[in-house]
Amino acid sequence: MTSVKYDFNSCYNTYNFSQFDYDEDSEDEQDEDLLLKLIQFDDYVDYDELDTFDKTVEDILRHLLIVCGLEKASKPAPIVLPDPLKLLITRSKKARKTLPVTPKCIIFNKTNMSKHTDIELDTAQIFKSVYDMGKVLNTEIACREHLEKLRWNGEPICPHCGSQRDNHYRIKKRGYDNGYYKCKDCRLPFSVTKGTIFEKSTVPLQKWFRAIFKFTTNKKGISSYELMRELGVTQKTAWFMLSRIRNSVRMRDDFEFDGITQVDETFVGGKNKNRSKGKKIDNTQGRSTKTKTPVFGMLNNGIVYTEVVENTKGKTLKPIIDSKVKKGSIIVSDGWMGYQGLHKQYNHKVIQHNLGFFKKGSYHTNGIEGFWGLLKRGIVGIYHRTSDKHLHRYCDEFAYRYNIRTMSIGEQFNLTLINSDERLSYKELIAKV
């Protein structure tokens, strides 16, 4: 027997079974009368509410079986929504019903991305070098098709209504196919660059792809002046492109570290001894914040998280640890007094660096301190100087490269393309904080 369209309460109200008296003492006689009256249901059935005659009879028979105790009433199966729970419901019945409103952010321990349910890093071609990438993606059409393969995997997704289908209308301008579609459901135009860092950009995709490849694969980054000479654009354009890429690869997902977590802080800024005589400032050595900006970092299982902070006091650092580290986990830190009191909620291991100890059993902070070395050497050797306003973007850049270091070069490039989905305007970039 096929599944019934209505649940039993609504079915009962539709057919108005309440007009029949039911007496337990004369079950046989009442059942016979009930059957005879149900067969003649023209007077009390509203045909506008029924789909087909077969389904109507099936509803009646099943209700009788339940009344007679021959069949148990079953509740309709609950609808299980996929993650994330916030879903965009499409308007058409033929289109897929669910699509995440915002795609999952960077997940370093998984290769399955959420732009499309079947997308993986090897869905499109994996390049081994920038030379191989330049040979294959040598036209605007080739770059667009590579991006469509990564983000859509053959089924274009409308960014306006979320309709996902392989037969959206193709829009041609003057006989040329420039990658524009018209949604079959909401009738709005879109392309694969809608909502990405490439949207409304006058820079060709070939130059964008080369900039992303150099940004991702260079261990210590690439400066805007070097990218200017590499792509043949202005320094302002190159800096804007790099800022957009940094903004798109930042860690946006909410997570919780579990296990052994190393915590430490560093200060980014020039040394007083390297300044000219007229620019020296007194009492700026050590942990002074007069000319340096503190950055707090955590490392767990090869994944690093950084955050620019105002100071390194306990009331500043402890809330960050509480929001990112699971209670009861092991936290390893140095002897800085800002970490005092962590033993109340965590298993706190203290490495007294001031006493000459750099390891306590198997616990140490060498991992997070090694990352600080990469960050500072990249700033000193490549960028030379970073402002306080944009320091967090540079920290996100180095953290991103550090977290994907175990992937191949081609996988790093494809991952960055997939996650380049947050467009930063130039007005927002240069706005005053």
PDB file of N, CA, C and O in Angstrom, residues 327-373:
ATOM      1  N   LYS A 327      36.789  22.794  27.146  1.00  0.00           N
ATOM      2  CA  LYS A 327      37.077  22.730  28.574  1.00  0.00           C
ATOM      3  C   LYS A 327      37.642  21.356  28.932  1.00  0.00           C
ATOM      4  O   LYS A 327      37.184  20.329  28.459  1.00  0.00           O
ATOM      5  N   GLY A 328      38.652  21.367  29.792  1.00  0.00           N
ATOM      6  CA  GLY A 328      39.303  20.127  30.204  1.00  0.00           C
ATOM      7  C   GLY A 328      40.459  19.708  29.330  1.00  0.00           C
ATOM      8  O   GLY A 328      41.124  18.707  29.629  1.00  0.00           O
ATOM      9  N   SER A 329      40.728  20.436  28.242  1.00  0.00           N
ATOM     10  CA  SER A 329      41.839  20.092  27.354  1.00  0.00           C
ATOM     11  C   SER A 329      43.172  20.497  27.974  1.00  0.00           C
ATOM     12  O   SER A 329      43.226  21.203  28.984  1.00  0.00           O
ATOM     13  N   ILE A 330      44.234  20.051  27.333  1.00  0.00           N
ATOM     14  CA  ILE A 330      45.593  20.388  27.785  1.00  0.00           C
ATOM     15  C   ILE A 330      46.042  21.657  27.082  1.00  0.00           C
ATOM     16  O   ILE A 330      46.000  21.742  25.851  1.00  0.00           O
ATOM     17  N   ILE A 331      46.466  22.632  27.843  1.00  0.00           N
ATOM     18  CA  ILE A 331      46.990  23.887  27.306  1.00  0.00           C
ATOM     19  C   ILE A 331      48.440  24.030  27.751  1.00  0.00           C
ATOM     20  O   ILE A 331      48.751  23.917  28.945  1.00  0.00           O
ATOM     21  N   VAL A 332      49.314  24.284  26.791  1.00  0.00           N
ATOM     22  CA  VAL A 332      50.742  24.450  27.062  1.00  0.00           C
ATOM     23  C   VAL A 332      51.107  25.899  26.774  1.00  0.00           C
ATOM     24  O   VAL A 332      50.802  26.425  25.696  1.00  0.00           O
ATOM     25  N   SER A 333      51.723  26.549  27.731  1.00  0.00           N
ATOM     26  CA  SER A 333      52.109  27.948  27.570  1.00  0.00           C
ATOM     27  C   SER A 333      53.425  28.190  28.286  1.00  0.00           C
ATOM     28  O   SER A 333      53.944  27.328  28.994  1.00  0.00           O
ATOM     29  N   ASP A 334      53.953  29.400  28.100  1.00  0.00           N
ATOM     30  CA  ASP A 334      55.140  29.789  28.855  1.00  0.00           C
ATOM     31  C   ASP A 334      54.694  30.342  30.212  1.00  0.00           C
ATOM     32  O   ASP A 334      53.532  30.239  30.588  1.00  0.00           O
ATOM     33  N   GLY A 335      55.601  30.966  30.920  1.00  0.00           N
ATOM     34  CA  GLY A 335      55.290  31.428  32.257  1.00  0.00           C
ATOM     35  C   GLY A 335      54.697  32.813  32.339  1.00  0.00           C
ATOM     36  O   GLY A 335      54.728  33.423  33.427  1.00  0.00           O
ATOM     37  N   TRP A 336      54.167  33.342  31.241  1.00  0.00           N
ATOM     38  CA  TRP A 336      53.589  34.682  31.266  1.00  0.00           C
ATOM     39  C   TRP A 336      52.406  34.721  32.234  1.00  0.00           C
ATOM     40  O   TRP A 336      51.562  33.828  32.248  1.00  0.00           O
ATOM     41  N   MET A 337      52.335  35.792  33.026  1.00  0.00           N
ATOM     42  CA  MET A 337      51.343  35.866  34.094  1.00  0.00           C
ATOM     43  C   MET A 337      49.917  36.007  33.559  1.00  0.00           C
ATOM     44  O   MET A 337      48.953  35.782  34.301  1.00  0.00           O
ATOM     45  N   GLY A 338      49.750  36.345  32.280  1.00  0.00           N
ATOM     46  CA  GLY A 338      48.409  36.450  31.711  1.00  0.00           C
ATOM     47  C   GLY A 338      47.692  35.117  31.624  1.00  0.00           C
ATOM     48  O   GLY A 338      46.467  35.075  31.474  1.00  0.00           O
ATOM     49  N   TYR A 339      48.439  33.997  31.735  1.00  0.00           N
ATOM     50  CA  TYR A 339      47.833  32.667  31.665  1.00  0.00           C
ATOM     51  C   TYR A 339      47.528  32.097  33.051  1.00  0.00           C
ATOM     52  O   TYR A 339      47.072  30.953  33.144  1.00  0.00           O
ATOM     53  N   GLN A 340      47.768  32.861  34.090  1.00  0.00           N
ATOM     54  CA  GLN A 340      47.480  32.357  35.427  1.00  0.00           C
ATOM     55  C   GLN A 340      45.968  32.179  35.623  1.00  0.00           C
ATOM     56  O   GLN A 340      45.181  33.027  35.219  1.00  0.00           O
ATOM     57  N   GLY A 341      45.601  31.062  36.215  1.00  0.00           N
ATOM     58  CA  GLY A 341      44.201  30.760  36.448  1.00  0.00           C
ATOM     59  C   GLY A 341      43.590  29.817  35.428  1.00  0.00           C
ATOM     60  O   GLY A 341      42.431  29.394  35.588  1.00  0.00           O
ATOM     61  N   LEU A 342      44.330  29.441  34.400  1.00  0.00           N
ATOM     62  CA  LEU A 342      43.795  28.511  33.403  1.00  0.00           C
ATOM     63  C   LEU A 342      43.620  27.101  33.973  1.00  0.00           C
ATOM     64  O   LEU A 342      42.858  26.300  33.427  1.00  0.00           O
ATOM     65  N   HIS A 343      44.335  26.801  35.060  1.00  0.00           N
ATOM     66  CA  HIS A 343      44.248  25.451  35.630  1.00  0.00           C
ATOM     67  C   HIS A 343      42.860  25.149  36.213  1.00  0.00           C
ATOM     68  O   HIS A 343      42.533  23.993  36.480  1.00  0.00           O
ATOM     69  N   LYS A 344      42.033  26.169  36.387  1.00  0.00           N
ATOM     70  CA  LYS A 344      40.697  25.940  36.941  1.00  0.00           C
ATOM     71  C   LYS A 344      39.786  25.231  35.941  1.00  0.00           C
ATOM     72  O   LYS A 344      38.887  24.491  36.331  1.00  0.00           O
ATOM     73  N   GLN A 345      39.992  25.462  34.647  1.00  0.00           N
ATOM     74  CA  GLN A 345      39.137  24.868  33.615  1.00  0.00           C
ATOM     75  C   GLN A 345      39.899  23.959  32.651  1.00  0.00           C
ATOM     76  O   GLN A 345      39.276  23.210  31.897  1.00  0.00           O
ATOM     77  N   TYR A 346      41.239  24.033  32.683  1.00  0.00           N
ATOM     78  CA  TYR A 346      42.046  23.255  31.749  1.00  0.00           C
ATOM     79  C   TYR A 346      43.175  22.563  32.504  1.00  0.00           C
ATOM     80  O   TYR A 346      43.485  22.909  33.652  1.00  0.00           O
ATOM     81  N   ASN A 347      43.775  21.598  31.829  1.00  0.00           N
ATOM     82  CA  ASN A 347      44.999  20.976  32.327  1.00  0.00           C
ATOM     83  C   ASN A 347      46.164  21.807  31.820  1.00  0.00           C
ATOM     84  O   ASN A 347      46.650  21.606  30.709  1.00  0.00           O
ATOM     85  N   HIS A 348      46.605  22.740  32.628  1.00  0.00           N
ATOM     86  CA  HIS A 348      47.569  23.752  32.199  1.00  0.00           C
ATOM     87  C   HIS A 348      48.995  23.286  32.474  1.00  0.00           C
ATOM     88  O   HIS A 348      49.363  22.997  33.614  1.00  0.00           O
ATOM     89  N   LYS A 349      49.803  23.222  31.402  1.00  0.00           N
ATOM     90  CA  LYS A 349      51.221  22.889  31.499  1.00  0.00           C
ATOM     91  C   LYS A 349      52.040  24.150  31.247  1.00  0.00           C
ATOM     92  O   LYS A 349      51.885  24.795  30.204  1.00  0.00           O
ATOM     93  N   VAL A 350      52.878  24.512  32.204  1.00  0.00           N
ATOM     94  CA  VAL A 350      53.666  25.750  32.119  1.00  0.00           C
ATOM     95  C   VAL A 350      55.117  25.399  31.854  1.00  0.00           C
ATOM     96  O   VAL A 350      55.716  24.593  32.571  1.00  0.00           O
ATOM     97  N   ILE A 351      55.688  26.013  30.806  1.00  0.00           N
ATOM     98  CA  ILE A 351      57.108  25.849  30.473  1.00  0.00           C
ATOM     99  C   ILE A 351      57.822  27.137  30.883  1.00  0.00           C
ATOM    100  O   ILE A 351      57.615  28.183  30.271  1.00  0.00           O
ATOM    101  N   GLN A 352      58.631  27.055  31.901  1.00  0.00           N
ATOM    102  CA  GLN A 352      59.306  28.241  32.434  1.00  0.00           C
ATOM    103  C   GLN A 352      60.519  28.595  31.575  1.00  0.00           C
ATOM    104  O   GLN A 352      61.639  28.153  31.818  1.00  0.00           O
ATOM    105  N   HIS A 353      60.313  29.409  30.555  1.00  0.00           N
ATOM    106  CA  HIS A 353      61.410  29.802  29.673  1.00  0.00           C
ATOM    107  C   HIS A 353      62.424  30.685  30.397  1.00  0.00           C
ATOM    108  O   HIS A 353      63.617  30.638  30.090  1.00  0.00           O
ATOM    109  N   ASN A 354      61.959  31.475  31.337  1.00  0.00           N
ATOM    110  CA  ASN A 354      62.875  32.374  32.044  1.00  0.00           C
ATOM    111  C   ASN A 354      63.849  31.621  32.940  1.00  0.00           C
ATOM    112  O   ASN A 354      64.880  32.161  33.341  1.00  0.00           O
ATOM    113  N   LEU A 355      63.532  30.359  33.239  1.00  0.00           N
ATOM    114  CA  LEU A 355      64.438  29.531  34.040  1.00  0.00           C
ATOM    115  C   LEU A 355      65.293  28.613  33.182  1.00  0.00           C
ATOM    116  O   LEU A 355      66.029  27.785  33.701  1.00  0.00           O
ATOM    117  N   GLY A 356      65.184  28.759  31.854  1.00  0.00           N
ATOM    118  CA  GLY A 356      65.992  27.954  30.952  1.00  0.00           C
ATOM    119  C   GLY A 356      65.357  26.641  30.547  1.00  0.00           C
ATOM    120  O   GLY A 356      66.030  25.803  29.940  1.00  0.00           O
ATOM    121  N   PHE A 357      64.072  26.442  30.840  1.00  0.00           N
ATOM    122  CA  PHE A 357      63.383  25.207  30.447  1.00  0.00           C
ATOM    123  C   PHE A 357      62.556  25.469  29.181  1.00  0.00           C
ATOM    124  O   PHE A 357      61.825  26.453  29.091  1.00  0.00           O
ATOM    125  N   PHE A 358      62.691  24.579  28.203  1.00  0.00           N
ATOM    126  CA  PHE A 358      61.960  24.723  26.951  1.00  0.00           C
ATOM    127  C   PHE A 358      61.153  23.473  26.613  1.00  0.00           C
ATOM    128  O   PHE A 358      60.555  23.395  25.549  1.00  0.00           O
ATOM    129  N   LYS A 359      61.127  22.526  27.539  1.00  0.00           N
ATOM    130  CA  LYS A 359      60.339  21.320  27.335  1.00  0.00           C
ATOM    131  C   LYS A 359      60.029  20.707  28.685  1.00  0.00           C
ATOM    132  O   LYS A 359      60.866  20.704  29.587  1.00  0.00           O
ATOM    133  N   LYS A 360      58.815  20.213  28.823  1.00  0.00           N
ATOM    134  CA  LYS A 360      58.392  19.570  30.057  1.00  0.00           C
ATOM    135  C   LYS A 360      57.755  18.231  29.680  1.00  0.00           C
ATOM    136  O   LYS A 360      56.580  18.164  29.332  1.00  0.00           O
ATOM    137  N   GLY A 361      58.550  17.185  29.709  1.00  0.00           N
ATOM    138  CA  GLY A 361      58.098  15.893  29.221  1.00  0.00           C
ATOM    139  C   GLY A 361      57.932  15.947  27.717  1.00  0.00           C
ATOM    140  O   GLY A 361      58.877  16.237  26.979  1.00  0.00           O
ATOM    141  N   SER A 362      56.719  15.700  27.243  1.00  0.00           N
ATOM    142  CA  SER A 362      56.431  15.813  25.806  1.00  0.00           C
ATOM    143  C   SER A 362      55.754  17.128  25.451  1.00  0.00           C
ATOM    144  O   SER A 362      55.334  17.312  24.302  1.00  0.00           O
ATOM    145  N   TYR A 363      55.665  18.034  26.412  1.00  0.00           N
ATOM    146  CA  TYR A 363      54.969  19.301  26.195  1.00  0.00           C
ATOM    147  C   TYR A 363      55.975  20.416  25.921  1.00  0.00           C
ATOM    148  O   TYR A 363      57.021  20.507  26.588  1.00  0.00           O
ATOM    149  N   HIS A 364      55.657  21.260  24.946  1.00  0.00           N
ATOM    150  CA  HIS A 364      56.514  22.398  24.585  1.00  0.00           C
ATOM    151  C   HIS A 364      55.675  23.393  23.795  1.00  0.00           C
ATOM    152  O   HIS A 364      54.518  23.126  23.449  1.00  0.00           O
ATOM    153  N   THR A 365      56.260  24.541  23.498  1.00  0.00           N
ATOM    154  CA  THR A 365      55.605  25.569  22.687  1.00  0.00           C
ATOM    155  C   THR A 365      56.417  25.868  21.432  1.00  0.00           C
ATOM    156  O   THR A 365      56.288  26.950  20.852  1.00  0.00           O
ATOM    157  N   ASN A 366      57.215  24.916  21.008  1.00  0.00           N
ATOM    158  CA  ASN A 366      58.077  25.143  19.847  1.00  0.00           C
ATOM    159  C   ASN A 366      57.274  25.298  18.558  1.00  0.00           C
ATOM    160  O   ASN A 366      57.718  25.978  17.625  1.00  0.00           O
ATOM    161  N   GLY A 367      56.119  24.652  18.478  1.00  0.00           N
ATOM    162  CA  GLY A 367      55.317  24.733  17.265  1.00  0.00           C
ATOM    163  C   GLY A 367      54.798  26.129  16.986  1.00  0.00           C
ATOM    164  O   GLY A 367      54.973  26.675  15.890  1.00  0.00           O
ATOM    165  N   ILE A 368      54.175  26.744  17.979  1.00  0.00           N
ATOM    166  CA  ILE A 368      53.630  28.081  17.780  1.00  0.00           C
ATOM    167  C   ILE A 368      54.748  29.106  17.646  1.00  0.00           C
ATOM    168  O   ILE A 368      54.627  30.084  16.890  1.00  0.00           O
ATOM    169  N   GLU A 369      55.862  28.893  18.314  1.00  0.00           N
ATOM    170  CA  GLU A 369      56.985  29.818  18.188  1.00  0.00           C
ATOM    171  C   GLU A 369      57.631  29.699  16.812  1.00  0.00           C
ATOM    172  O   GLU A 369      58.142  30.687  16.271  1.00  0.00           O
ATOM    173  N   GLY A 370      57.629  28.497  16.227  1.00  0.00           N
ATOM    174  CA  GLY A 370      58.112  28.349  14.860  1.00  0.00           C
ATOM    175  C   GLY A 370      57.236  29.094  13.863  1.00  0.00           C
ATOM    176  O   GLY A 370      57.740  29.659  12.884  1.00  0.00           O
ATOM    177  N   PHE A 371      55.928  29.112  14.114  1.00  0.00           N
ATOM    178  CA  PHE A 371      55.044  29.879  13.235  1.00  0.00           C
ATOM    179  C   PHE A 371      55.321  31.373  13.355  1.00  0.00           C
ATOM    180  O   PHE A 371      55.288  32.098  12.348  1.00  0.00           O
ATOM    181  N   TRP A 372      55.600  31.844  14.581  1.00  0.00           N
ATOM    182  CA  TRP A 372      55.931  33.268  14.731  1.00  0.00           C
ATOM    183  C   TRP A 372      57.182  33.610  13.926  1.00  0.00           C
ATOM    184  O   TRP A 372      57.291  34.713  13.367  1.00  0.00           O
ATOM    185  N   GLY A 373      58.123  32.672  13.849  1.00  0.00           N
ATOM    186  CA  GLY A 373      59.320  32.910  13.042  1.00  0.00           C
ATOM    187  C   GLY A 373      58.991  33.088  11.567  1.00  0.00           C
ATOM    188  O   GLY A 373      59.529  33.980  10.898  1.00  0.00           O
TER     189      GLY A 373
END
